Short mmCIF file of C-alpha atoms in Angstrom, two decimals:
data_model
loop_
_atom_site.label_atom_id
_atom_site.label_comp_id
_atom_site.label_asym_id
_atom_site.label_seq_id
_atom_site.Cartn_x
_atom_site.Cartn_y
_atom_site.Cartn_z
CA MET A 1 -5.26 -21.33 -14.32
CA THR A 2 -8.22 -19.94 -12.25
CA ARG A 3 -8.59 -23.13 -10.40
CA ARG A 4 -4.60 -23.12 -9.56
CA TYR A 5 -5.01 -19.78 -7.80
CA ASP A 6 -8.44 -20.45 -6.23
CA ALA A 7 -6.71 -23.27 -4.49
CA ALA A 8 -3.69 -21.08 -3.41
CA PHE A 9 -6.13 -18.34 -1.94
CA ARG A 10 -8.70 -21.03 -0.59
CA SER A 11 -6.59 -20.77 2.86
CA ILE A 12 -7.47 -17.30 3.28
CA GLY A 13 -10.97 -17.52 2.12
CA LEU A 14 -10.58 -15.74 -1.19
CA THR A 15 -10.85 -16.31 -4.80
CA SER A 16 -8.76 -15.48 -7.75
CA GLY A 17 -11.76 -12.91 -9.07
CA GLN A 18 -11.71 -11.48 -5.37
CA PHE A 19 -8.01 -11.10 -5.46
CA ALA A 20 -8.24 -9.32 -8.56
CA ILE A 21 -10.71 -6.89 -6.88
CA LEU A 22 -8.56 -6.34 -3.73
CA GLY A 23 -5.41 -5.66 -6.19
CA GLY A 24 -7.68 -3.09 -8.44
CA LEU A 25 -8.60 -1.18 -5.12
CA ASN A 26 -4.78 -0.97 -3.85
CA GLN A 27 -4.59 2.77 -4.98
CA PRO A 28 -3.57 5.79 -2.81
CA GLU A 29 -7.29 7.16 -3.53
CA PRO A 30 -10.83 5.57 -3.33
CA VAL A 31 -11.75 4.20 -6.88
CA ARG A 32 -15.13 4.80 -8.30
CA ILE A 33 -16.97 1.54 -9.11
CA GLY A 34 -17.21 2.01 -12.75
CA ALA A 35 -13.72 2.72 -13.03
CA LEU A 36 -12.76 -0.32 -11.17
CA ALA A 37 -15.22 -2.34 -13.29
CA ASP A 38 -13.45 -1.06 -16.39
CA ALA A 39 -10.15 -1.90 -15.19
CA LEU A 40 -10.99 -5.40 -14.58
CA GLY A 41 -12.97 -5.85 -17.50
CA LEU A 42 -16.24 -6.61 -15.65
CA GLU A 43 -19.95 -5.49 -16.13
CA ARG A 44 -20.80 -2.94 -13.29
CA THR A 45 -23.69 -5.64 -11.88
CA THR A 46 -21.05 -8.18 -12.03
CA LEU A 47 -18.70 -6.36 -10.03
CA THR A 48 -21.19 -5.17 -7.69
CA ARG A 49 -22.29 -8.83 -6.95
CA ASN A 50 -18.49 -9.70 -6.17
CA LEU A 51 -18.18 -6.87 -3.97
CA ALA A 52 -20.80 -8.00 -1.29
CA PRO A 53 -18.67 -10.88 0.30
CA LEU A 54 -15.56 -8.47 0.43
CA GLN A 55 -17.66 -5.74 2.21
CA ALA A 56 -19.29 -8.66 4.77
CA ALA A 57 -15.78 -9.79 5.52
CA GLY A 58 -14.53 -6.05 6.35
CA LEU A 59 -12.07 -6.21 3.37
CA ILE A 60 -13.38 -3.08 1.55
CA ARG A 61 -15.71 -0.22 2.12
CA THR A 62 -17.86 1.87 0.21
CA ASP A 63 -17.72 5.59 0.60
CA ILE A 64 -19.90 8.42 -0.92
CA ASP A 65 -17.92 10.52 -3.30
CA ASP A 66 -17.40 14.19 -2.06
CA ASP A 67 -18.20 15.80 -5.15
CA ASP A 68 -21.17 13.66 -6.30
CA LYS A 69 -23.07 12.26 -3.62
CA ARG A 70 -24.77 9.50 -6.33
CA VAL A 71 -21.22 8.12 -6.88
CA ARG A 72 -19.64 5.43 -4.56
CA ARG A 73 -16.30 4.91 -4.33
CA LEU A 74 -14.48 1.65 -3.15
CA VAL A 75 -11.63 1.77 -0.44
CA LEU A 76 -9.43 -1.18 0.75
CA SER A 77 -9.75 -1.30 4.54
CA ASP A 78 -6.75 -2.35 6.78
CA ALA A 79 -8.02 -5.74 6.98
CA GLY A 80 -8.29 -5.67 3.29
CA ARG A 81 -4.83 -4.52 2.90
CA ASP A 82 -3.56 -7.22 5.06
CA THR A 83 -5.35 -10.05 3.27
CA LEU A 84 -4.11 -8.59 0.10
CA GLY A 85 -0.53 -8.82 1.40
CA GLN A 86 -0.88 -12.46 2.29
CA ALA A 87 -2.56 -13.06 -1.15
CA VAL A 88 0.26 -11.72 -3.18
CA SER A 89 2.25 -13.99 -1.29
CA LEU A 90 0.29 -16.91 -2.10
CA TRP A 91 -0.09 -15.77 -5.70
CA GLN A 92 3.56 -15.41 -6.13
CA SER A 93 3.99 -19.25 -4.84
CA ALA A 94 1.52 -20.31 -7.58
CA GLN A 95 3.21 -18.38 -10.10
CA ASP A 96 6.62 -19.94 -9.23
CA ASP A 97 4.96 -23.33 -9.33
CA SER A 98 3.31 -22.82 -12.55
CA ARG A 99 6.60 -21.46 -13.95
CA ARG A 100 8.58 -24.52 -12.61
CA ARG A 101 6.10 -26.80 -14.12
CA LEU A 102 6.10 -25.10 -17.59
CA ASP A 103 10.00 -24.86 -17.22
CA GLY A 104 11.45 -25.29 -21.14
CA GLN A 105 8.14 -24.05 -22.73
CA ASP A 106 8.59 -21.25 -25.21
CA TRP A 107 6.85 -18.36 -23.20
CA ALA A 108 6.99 -15.99 -26.27
CA SER A 109 4.90 -18.57 -28.33
CA LEU A 110 2.52 -19.27 -25.60
CA ARG A 111 1.85 -15.66 -24.71
CA GLY A 112 1.01 -15.27 -28.45
CA VAL A 113 -1.29 -18.00 -28.31
CA LEU A 114 -3.09 -16.85 -25.46
CA ASP A 115 -3.23 -13.09 -26.64
CA ARG A 116 -5.07 -14.42 -29.37
CA LEU A 117 -7.99 -15.08 -26.97
CA GLN A 118 -8.41 -11.65 -25.75
CA PRO A 119 -11.83 -10.18 -26.68
CA ASP A 120 -11.81 -7.54 -29.60
#
């Protein structure tokens, strides 16, 4: 599935993992790195490594927390919001195509099987 979404996002230079990060940052307030890592089910070091290309592309920025100068908060830039908007459209097209290809499948059963793959 990841390959399908990576292919869908290729035209705008994103991966499915980067899409998840941008989506996680689509908040009204800046997000702490630790909170985003938890929400995405990633180790902080993995998330930090994946933030670098997004920062280099100007899609996100890191701000210092007003209350604790040691804490960094992540913010989606205007360019990041624009890219996320494009990505959501591409994601929806990929979703629609996946549903079309799987038409007639027992979704409840498929979800149940996939749910068993979730970590404990």
